Coordinates of C-alpha atoms and ligand atoms in Angstrom, one line a residue:
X23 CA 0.0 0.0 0.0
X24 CA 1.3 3.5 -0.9
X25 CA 1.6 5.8 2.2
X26 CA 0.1 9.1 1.8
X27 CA 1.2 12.3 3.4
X28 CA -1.0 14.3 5.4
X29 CA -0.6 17.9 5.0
X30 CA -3.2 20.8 6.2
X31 CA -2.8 24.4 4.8
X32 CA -3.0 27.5 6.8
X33 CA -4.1 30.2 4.5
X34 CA -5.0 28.1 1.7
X35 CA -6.7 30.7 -0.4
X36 CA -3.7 33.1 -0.8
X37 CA -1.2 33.5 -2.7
X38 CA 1.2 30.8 -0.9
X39 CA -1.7 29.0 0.1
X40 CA -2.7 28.9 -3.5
X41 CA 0.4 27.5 -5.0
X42 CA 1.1 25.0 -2.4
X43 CA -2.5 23.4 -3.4
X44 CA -1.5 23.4 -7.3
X45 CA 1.7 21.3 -6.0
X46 CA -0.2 19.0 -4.1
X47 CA -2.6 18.6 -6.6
X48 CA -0.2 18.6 -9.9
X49 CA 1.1 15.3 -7.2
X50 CA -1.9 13.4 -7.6
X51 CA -2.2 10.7 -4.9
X52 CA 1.3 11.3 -2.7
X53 CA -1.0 13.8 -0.3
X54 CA -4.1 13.6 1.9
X55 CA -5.3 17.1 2.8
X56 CA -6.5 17.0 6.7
X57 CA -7.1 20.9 7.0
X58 CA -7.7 23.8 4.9
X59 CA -7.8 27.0 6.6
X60 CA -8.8 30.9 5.4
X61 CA -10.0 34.3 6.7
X62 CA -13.1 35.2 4.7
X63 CA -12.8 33.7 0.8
X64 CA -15.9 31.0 1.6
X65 CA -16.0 30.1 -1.7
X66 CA -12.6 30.0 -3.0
X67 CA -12.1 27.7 0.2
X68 CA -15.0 25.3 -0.3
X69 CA -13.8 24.8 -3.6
X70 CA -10.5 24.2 -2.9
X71 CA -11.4 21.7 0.4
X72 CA -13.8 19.8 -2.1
X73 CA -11.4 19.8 -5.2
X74 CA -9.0 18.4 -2.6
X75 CA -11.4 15.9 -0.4
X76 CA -9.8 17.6 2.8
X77 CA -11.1 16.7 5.9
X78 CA -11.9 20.3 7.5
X79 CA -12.7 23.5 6.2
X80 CA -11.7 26.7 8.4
X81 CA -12.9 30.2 8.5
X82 CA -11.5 32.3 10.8
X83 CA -13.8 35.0 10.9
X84 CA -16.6 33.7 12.7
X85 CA -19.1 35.4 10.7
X86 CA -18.4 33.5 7.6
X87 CA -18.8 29.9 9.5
X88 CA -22.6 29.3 8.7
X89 CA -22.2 30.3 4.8
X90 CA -19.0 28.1 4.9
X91 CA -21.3 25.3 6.2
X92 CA -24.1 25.7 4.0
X93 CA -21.6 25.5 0.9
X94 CA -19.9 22.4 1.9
X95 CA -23.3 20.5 3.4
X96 CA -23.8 17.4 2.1
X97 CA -19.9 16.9 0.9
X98 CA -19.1 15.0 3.9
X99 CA -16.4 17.8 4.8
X100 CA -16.6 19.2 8.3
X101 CA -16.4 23.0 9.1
X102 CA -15.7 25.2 11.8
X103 CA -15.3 29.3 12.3
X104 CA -13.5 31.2 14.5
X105 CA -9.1 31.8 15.6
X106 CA -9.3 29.3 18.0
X107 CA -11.0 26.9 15.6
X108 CA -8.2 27.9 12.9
X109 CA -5.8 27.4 15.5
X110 CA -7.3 23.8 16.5
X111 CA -7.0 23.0 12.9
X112 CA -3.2 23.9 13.0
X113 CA -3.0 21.5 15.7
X114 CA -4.8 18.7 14.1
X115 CA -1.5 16.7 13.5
X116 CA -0.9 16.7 9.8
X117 CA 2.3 15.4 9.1
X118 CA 3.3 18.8 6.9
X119 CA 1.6 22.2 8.0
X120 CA 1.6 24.9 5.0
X121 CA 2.0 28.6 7.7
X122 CA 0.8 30.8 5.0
X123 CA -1.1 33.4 6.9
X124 CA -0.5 36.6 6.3
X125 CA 0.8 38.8 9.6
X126 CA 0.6 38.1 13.5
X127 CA -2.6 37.0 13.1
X128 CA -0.7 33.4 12.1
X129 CA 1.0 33.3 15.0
X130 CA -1.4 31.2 17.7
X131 CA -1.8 28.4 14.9
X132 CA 1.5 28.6 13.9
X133 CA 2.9 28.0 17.4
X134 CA -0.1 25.5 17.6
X135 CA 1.6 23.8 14.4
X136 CA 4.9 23.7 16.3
X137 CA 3.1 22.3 19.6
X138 CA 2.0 19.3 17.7
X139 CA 5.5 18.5 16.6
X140 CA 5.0 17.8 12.8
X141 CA 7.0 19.6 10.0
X142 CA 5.8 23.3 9.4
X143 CA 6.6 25.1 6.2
X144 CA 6.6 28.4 7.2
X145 CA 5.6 31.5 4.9
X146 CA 4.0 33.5 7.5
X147 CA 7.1 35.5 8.2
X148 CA 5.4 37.8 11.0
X149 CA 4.7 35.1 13.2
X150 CA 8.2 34.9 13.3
X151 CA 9.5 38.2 13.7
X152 CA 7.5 38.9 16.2
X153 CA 8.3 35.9 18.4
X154 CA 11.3 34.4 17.6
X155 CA 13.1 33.3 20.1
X156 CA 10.0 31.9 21.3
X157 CA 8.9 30.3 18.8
X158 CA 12.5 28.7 18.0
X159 CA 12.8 27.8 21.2
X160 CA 9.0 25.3 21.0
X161 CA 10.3 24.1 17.6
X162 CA 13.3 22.4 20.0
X163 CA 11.2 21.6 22.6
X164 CA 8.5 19.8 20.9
X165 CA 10.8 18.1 18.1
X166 CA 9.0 20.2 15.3
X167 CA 11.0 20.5 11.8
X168 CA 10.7 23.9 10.9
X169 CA 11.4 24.8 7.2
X170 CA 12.0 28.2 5.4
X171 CA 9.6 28.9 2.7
X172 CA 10.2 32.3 2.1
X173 CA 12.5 32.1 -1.2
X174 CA 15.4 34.0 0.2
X175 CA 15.7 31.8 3.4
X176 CA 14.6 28.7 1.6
X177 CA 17.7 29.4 -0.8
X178 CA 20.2 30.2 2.4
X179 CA 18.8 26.3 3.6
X180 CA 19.7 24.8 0.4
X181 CA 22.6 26.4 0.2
X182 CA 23.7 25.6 4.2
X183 CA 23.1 22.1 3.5
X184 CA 25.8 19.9 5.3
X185 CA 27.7 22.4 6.5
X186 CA 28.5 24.0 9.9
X187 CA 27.0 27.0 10.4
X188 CA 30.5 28.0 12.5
X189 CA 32.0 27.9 9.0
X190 CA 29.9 30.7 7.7
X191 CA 31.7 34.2 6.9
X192 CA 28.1 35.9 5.2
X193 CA 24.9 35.0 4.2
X194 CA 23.9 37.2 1.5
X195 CA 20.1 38.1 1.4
X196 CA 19.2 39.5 -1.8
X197 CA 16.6 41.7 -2.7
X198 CA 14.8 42.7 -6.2
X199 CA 14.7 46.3 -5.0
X200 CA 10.4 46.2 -6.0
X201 CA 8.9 48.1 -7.8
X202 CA 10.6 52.0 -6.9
X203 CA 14.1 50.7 -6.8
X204 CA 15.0 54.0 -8.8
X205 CA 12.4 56.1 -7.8
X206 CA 13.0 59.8 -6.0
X207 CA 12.2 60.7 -2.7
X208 CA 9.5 62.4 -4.2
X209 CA 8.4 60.1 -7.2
X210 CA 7.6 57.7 -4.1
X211 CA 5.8 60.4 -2.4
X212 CA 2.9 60.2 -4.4
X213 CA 2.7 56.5 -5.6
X214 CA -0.6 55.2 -5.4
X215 CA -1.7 51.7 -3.7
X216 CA -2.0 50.4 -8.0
X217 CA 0.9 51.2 -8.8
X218 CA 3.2 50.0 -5.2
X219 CA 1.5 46.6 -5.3
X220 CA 2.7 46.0 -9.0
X221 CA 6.0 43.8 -8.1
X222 CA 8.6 43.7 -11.1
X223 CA 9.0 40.2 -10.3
X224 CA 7.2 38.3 -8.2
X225 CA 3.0 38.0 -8.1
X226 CA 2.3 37.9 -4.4
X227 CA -0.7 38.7 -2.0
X228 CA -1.1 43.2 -1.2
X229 CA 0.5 43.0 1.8
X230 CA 3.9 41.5 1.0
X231 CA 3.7 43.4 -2.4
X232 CA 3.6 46.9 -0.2
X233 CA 6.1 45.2 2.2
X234 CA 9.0 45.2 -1.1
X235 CA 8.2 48.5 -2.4
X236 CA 8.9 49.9 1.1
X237 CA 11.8 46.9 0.9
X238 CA 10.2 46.3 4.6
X239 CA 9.7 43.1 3.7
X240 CA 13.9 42.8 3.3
X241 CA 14.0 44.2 7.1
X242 CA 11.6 41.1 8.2
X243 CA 13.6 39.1 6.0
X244 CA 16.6 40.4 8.1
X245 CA 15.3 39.3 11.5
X246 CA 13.7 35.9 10.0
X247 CA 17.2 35.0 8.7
X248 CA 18.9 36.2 12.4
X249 CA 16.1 33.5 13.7
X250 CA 16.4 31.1 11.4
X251 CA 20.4 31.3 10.5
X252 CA 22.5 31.9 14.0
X253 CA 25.3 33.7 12.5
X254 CA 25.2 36.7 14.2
X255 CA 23.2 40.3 12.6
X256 CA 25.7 41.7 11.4
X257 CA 27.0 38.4 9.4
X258 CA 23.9 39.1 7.3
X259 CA 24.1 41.5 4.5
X260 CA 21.3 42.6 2.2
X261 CA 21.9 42.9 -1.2
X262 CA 19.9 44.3 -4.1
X263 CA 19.7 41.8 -7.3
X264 CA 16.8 43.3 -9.2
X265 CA 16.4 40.4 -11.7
X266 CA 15.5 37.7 -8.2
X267 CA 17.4 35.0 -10.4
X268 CA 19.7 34.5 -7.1
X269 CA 17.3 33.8 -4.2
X270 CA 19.9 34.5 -1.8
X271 CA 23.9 33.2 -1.0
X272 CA 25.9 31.7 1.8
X273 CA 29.7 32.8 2.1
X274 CA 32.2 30.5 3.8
X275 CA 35.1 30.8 5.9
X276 CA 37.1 29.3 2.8
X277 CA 36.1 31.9 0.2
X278 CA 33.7 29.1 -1.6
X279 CA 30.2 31.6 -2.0
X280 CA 27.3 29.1 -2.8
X281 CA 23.8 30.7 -4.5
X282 CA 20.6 29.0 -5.0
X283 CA 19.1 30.5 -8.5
X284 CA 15.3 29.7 -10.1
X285 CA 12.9 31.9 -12.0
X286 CA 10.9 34.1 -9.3
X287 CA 8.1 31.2 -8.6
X288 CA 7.4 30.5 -5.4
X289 CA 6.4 27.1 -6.3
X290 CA 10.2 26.0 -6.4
X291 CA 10.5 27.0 -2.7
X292 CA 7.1 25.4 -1.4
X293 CA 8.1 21.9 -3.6
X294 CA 11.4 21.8 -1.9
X295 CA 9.5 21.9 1.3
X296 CA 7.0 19.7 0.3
X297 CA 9.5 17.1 -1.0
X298 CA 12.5 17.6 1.6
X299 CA 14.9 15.9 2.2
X300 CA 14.1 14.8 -1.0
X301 CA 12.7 16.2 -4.4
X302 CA 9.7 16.3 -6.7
X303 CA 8.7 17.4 -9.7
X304 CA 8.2 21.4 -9.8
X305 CA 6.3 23.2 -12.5
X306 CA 8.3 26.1 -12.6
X307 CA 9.8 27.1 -15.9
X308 CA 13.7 26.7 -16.1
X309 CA 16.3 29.7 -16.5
X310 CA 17.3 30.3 -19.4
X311 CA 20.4 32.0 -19.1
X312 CA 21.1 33.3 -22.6
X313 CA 18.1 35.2 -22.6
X314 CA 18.8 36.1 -19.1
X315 CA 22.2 37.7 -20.5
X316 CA 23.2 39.3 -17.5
X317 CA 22.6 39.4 -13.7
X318 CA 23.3 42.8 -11.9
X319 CA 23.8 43.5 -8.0
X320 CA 23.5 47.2 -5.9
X321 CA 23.9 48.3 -2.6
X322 CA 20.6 49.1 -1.0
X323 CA 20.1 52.6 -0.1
X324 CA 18.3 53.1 3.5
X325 CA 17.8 56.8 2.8
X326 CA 15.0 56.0 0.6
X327 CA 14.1 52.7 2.2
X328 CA 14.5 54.0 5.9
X329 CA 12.3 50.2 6.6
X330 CA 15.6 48.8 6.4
X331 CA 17.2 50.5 9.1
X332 CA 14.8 50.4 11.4
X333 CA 14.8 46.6 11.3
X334 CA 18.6 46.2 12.1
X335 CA 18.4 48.4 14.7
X336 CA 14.9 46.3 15.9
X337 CA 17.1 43.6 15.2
X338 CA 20.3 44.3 17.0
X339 CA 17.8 45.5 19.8
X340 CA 16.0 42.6 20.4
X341 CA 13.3 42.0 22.8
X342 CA 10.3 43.5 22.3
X343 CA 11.4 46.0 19.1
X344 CA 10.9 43.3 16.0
X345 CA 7.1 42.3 17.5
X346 CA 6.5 46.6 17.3
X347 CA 8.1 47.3 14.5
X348 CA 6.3 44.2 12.5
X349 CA 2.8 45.2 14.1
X350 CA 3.6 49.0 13.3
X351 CA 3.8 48.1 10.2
X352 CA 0.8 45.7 9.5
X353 CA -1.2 48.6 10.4
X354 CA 0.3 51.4 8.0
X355 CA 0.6 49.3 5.6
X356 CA -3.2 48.3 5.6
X357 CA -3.6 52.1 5.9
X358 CA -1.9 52.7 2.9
X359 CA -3.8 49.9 0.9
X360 CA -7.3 51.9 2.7
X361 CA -6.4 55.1 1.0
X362 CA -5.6 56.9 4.4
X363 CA -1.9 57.8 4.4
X364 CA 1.1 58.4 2.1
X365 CA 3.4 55.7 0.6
X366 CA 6.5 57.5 2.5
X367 CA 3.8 57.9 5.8
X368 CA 4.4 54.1 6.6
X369 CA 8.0 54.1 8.0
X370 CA 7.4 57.5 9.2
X371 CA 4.6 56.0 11.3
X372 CA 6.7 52.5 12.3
X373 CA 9.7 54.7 13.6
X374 CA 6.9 56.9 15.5
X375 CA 6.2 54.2 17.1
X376 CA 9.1 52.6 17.8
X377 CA 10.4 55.9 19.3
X378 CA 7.6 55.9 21.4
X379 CA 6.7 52.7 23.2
X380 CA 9.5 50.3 25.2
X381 CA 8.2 47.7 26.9
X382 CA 10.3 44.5 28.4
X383 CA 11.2 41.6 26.2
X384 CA 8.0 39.3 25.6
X385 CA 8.5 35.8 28.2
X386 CA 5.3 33.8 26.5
X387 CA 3.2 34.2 23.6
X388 CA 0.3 35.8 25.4
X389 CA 3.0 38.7 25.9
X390 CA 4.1 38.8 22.2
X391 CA 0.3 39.4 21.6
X392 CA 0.0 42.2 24.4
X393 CA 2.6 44.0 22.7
X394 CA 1.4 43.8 19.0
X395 CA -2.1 44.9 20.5
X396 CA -0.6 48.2 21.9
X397 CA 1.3 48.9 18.8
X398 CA -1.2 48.9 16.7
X399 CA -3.1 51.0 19.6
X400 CA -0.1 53.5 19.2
X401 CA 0.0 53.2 15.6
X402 CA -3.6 54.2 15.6
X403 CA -2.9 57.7 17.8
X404 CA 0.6 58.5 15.6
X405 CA -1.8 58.2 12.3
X406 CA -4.8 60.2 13.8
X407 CA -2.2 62.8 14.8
X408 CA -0.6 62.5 11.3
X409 CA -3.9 63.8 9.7
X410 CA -4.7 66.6 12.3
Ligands
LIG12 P1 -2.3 36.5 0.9 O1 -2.9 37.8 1.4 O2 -2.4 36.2 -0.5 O3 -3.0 35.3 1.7 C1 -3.1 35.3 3.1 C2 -3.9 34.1 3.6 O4 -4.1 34.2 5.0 C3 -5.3 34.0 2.9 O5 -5.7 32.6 2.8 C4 -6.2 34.6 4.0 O6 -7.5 34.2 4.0 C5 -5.5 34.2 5.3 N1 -5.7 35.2 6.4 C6 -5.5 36.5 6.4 N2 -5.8 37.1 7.5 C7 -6.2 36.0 8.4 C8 -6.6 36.0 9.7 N3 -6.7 37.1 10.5 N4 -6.9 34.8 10.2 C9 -6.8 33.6 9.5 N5 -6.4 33.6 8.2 C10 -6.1 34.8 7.6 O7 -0.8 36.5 1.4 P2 0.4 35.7 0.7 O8 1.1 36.6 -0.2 O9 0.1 34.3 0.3 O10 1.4 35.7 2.0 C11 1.2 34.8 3.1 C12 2.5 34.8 4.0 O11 3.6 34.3 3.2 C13 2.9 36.2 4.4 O12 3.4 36.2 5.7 C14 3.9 36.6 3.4 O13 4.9 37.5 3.9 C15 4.6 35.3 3.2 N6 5.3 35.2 1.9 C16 4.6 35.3 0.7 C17 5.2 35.2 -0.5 C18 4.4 35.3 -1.8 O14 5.0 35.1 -2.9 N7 3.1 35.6 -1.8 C19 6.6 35.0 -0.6 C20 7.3 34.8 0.6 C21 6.6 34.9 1.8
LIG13 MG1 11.1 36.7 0.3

């Protein structure tokens, strides 16, 4: 009898969540799907959970739970509403757990992911910023493979592979620069939502998209690495590649730099954590490196991008300062997206309140929570002062 493995999906109808179902499905038979999870998308979920014959369908906003069980009635599929019924789905001990919700919101089912002691694939980069020691701390305690699908870390783990990390000079994080890599000050002053969510390279859900053009999302990137990749801060060095052929590179104490390359699909990251330790077939089209021609590399500026210097000093700061910065940020940048504030108003608003609120290093989750709600509290008062 052929085994199958059971995976559940956190955040199946985004844009991770999306690709990691085309994998499994492009697989055929290799996969049972035990839990689907989204926020509101009833139908795109219902679809997707029936397409798949998974076991559950979740819906964390409650409000949606009684149209999400009216469209799957009569499938056989259970359903449940709610965060805590999201997070009990994280917990339903899948063998593979797809992380792809999108900000701290993931975190309680992530950690719940962890707790059950499977393997997690983990997109949701938030979670992890915002609790990282913490939550690298329960993946030891509870046995949990955790793997990098973000495609920059994803790249430093293939490239690490069977080496010591003591024999690491640099890890390289690369960055595509997104969409106003050349832009003025005051070119990005007036860019509209449209035109910052339009990635050069990469087709990805609003929020991340905002997150590169601010090149934010290379300052989370920064402090998921220093998680994930214990070399030490300032071993970690961001550079701009604007084609995102290299996903990222690992330098070693002998001089020997190794790069992981692949045309910008994030399918090619989420099949190496579906597959790993070994491989499978990925639908992704090859490079073509003719055509390619050329690959080019900058230093990134932080006067334009002040996002990135705020998250090395959160960073280098520790504590509670990632958790802040991160939920600073979730909240200007869904300001932005609303039409509310400036494209240059969300740093201006994360340093704000960075500057103004210090609390002690988080000691549980529940703490880690505490401080992302009075963040986004603060963040609230610096925006309403911002349009007085
Ligand atoms: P997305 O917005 O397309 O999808 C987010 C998913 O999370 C959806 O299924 C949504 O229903 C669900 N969700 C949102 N809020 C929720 C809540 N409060 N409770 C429960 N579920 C909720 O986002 P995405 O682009 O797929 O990104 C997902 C995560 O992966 C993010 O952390 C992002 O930074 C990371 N990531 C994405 C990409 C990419 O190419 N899209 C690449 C690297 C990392
Ligand atoms: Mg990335």
């Amino acid at each position: 009898m052929v085994t199958r493995r059971t995976v559940s999906i956190l955040g199946a109808t985004g844009s991770v969540g999306s690709s990691t179902l085309d994998l499994i499905e492009r697989a055929g038979d290799g996969f049972e799907v035990i839990a689907l999870t989204a926020h509101r998308d009833v139908a795109k979920l219902a679809a997707a959970a029936v397409r798949t014959a998974a076991k559950l369908a979740v819906v964390g906003d409650a409000d949606c739970g009684p149209a999400l069980a009216d469209a799957l009635s009569g499938t056989g599929i259970a359903t449940a509403a709610g965060p805590d019924a999201v997070r009990d789905a994280a917990a339903s001990g899948a063998e593979w757990t797809m992380a792809a919700i999108v900000g701290c919101a993931g975190l309680p089912p992530v950690m719940a992911a962890i707790a059950a002691g499977g393997t997690v694939a983990l997109a949701n980069k938030e979670a992890l910023v915002s609790a990282g020691d913490l939550m690298i701390r329960a993946t030891a305690r509870s046995g949990a493979t955790l793997l990098p699908v973000d495609s920059e870390h994803n790249a430093i783990f293939q490239c690490l592979a069977g080496s010591r990390i003591e024999r690491v000079r640099r890890i390289l994080l690369t960055a595509s620069g997104g969409p106003f890599r050349t832009a003025s000050l005051d070119q990005m002053r007036a860019v509209t939502p449209a035109q910052a969510v339009r990635h050069p390279n990469w087709s990805m859900g609003a929020k991340i998209s905002i997150d590169s053009a601010t090149m934010m999302n290379k300052g989370l990137e920064l402090i998921e690495a220093h998680h994930l990749f214990p070399v030490g801060a300032d071993r970690i060095e961001i550079v701009v590649h604007p084609q995102s052929v290299i996903h990222s590179m690992v330098e070693y104490v002998d001089g020997s730099t190794l790069a992981q390359l692949g045309t910008p699909d994030m399918r090619t990251p989420i099949a190496h954590a579906l597959a790993w330790p070994d491989r499978m077939e990925g639908p992704s089209a090859p490079l073509d490196f003719a055509t390619l021609g050329r690959l080019d590399f900058e230093a990134p500026d932080d006067v334009r991008f002040p996002a990135l210097r705020l998250a090395r000093d959160a960073v280098i700061a520790g504590g509670a300062r990632p958790a802040i910065l991160n939920a600073a940020n979730e909240v200007a940048v869904a300001a932005f997206l609303g039409g509310k504030i400036g494209f240059l108003d969300i740093a201006f608003i994360v340093g704000k309140v960075l500057d103004g609120y210090d609390p002690p290093a988080p000691g549980c989750i529940d703490d880690v929570l505490a401080v992302d709600d009075e963040a986004r509290r603060i963040a609230g008062l610096v925006m309403r002062n911002l349009a007085a």
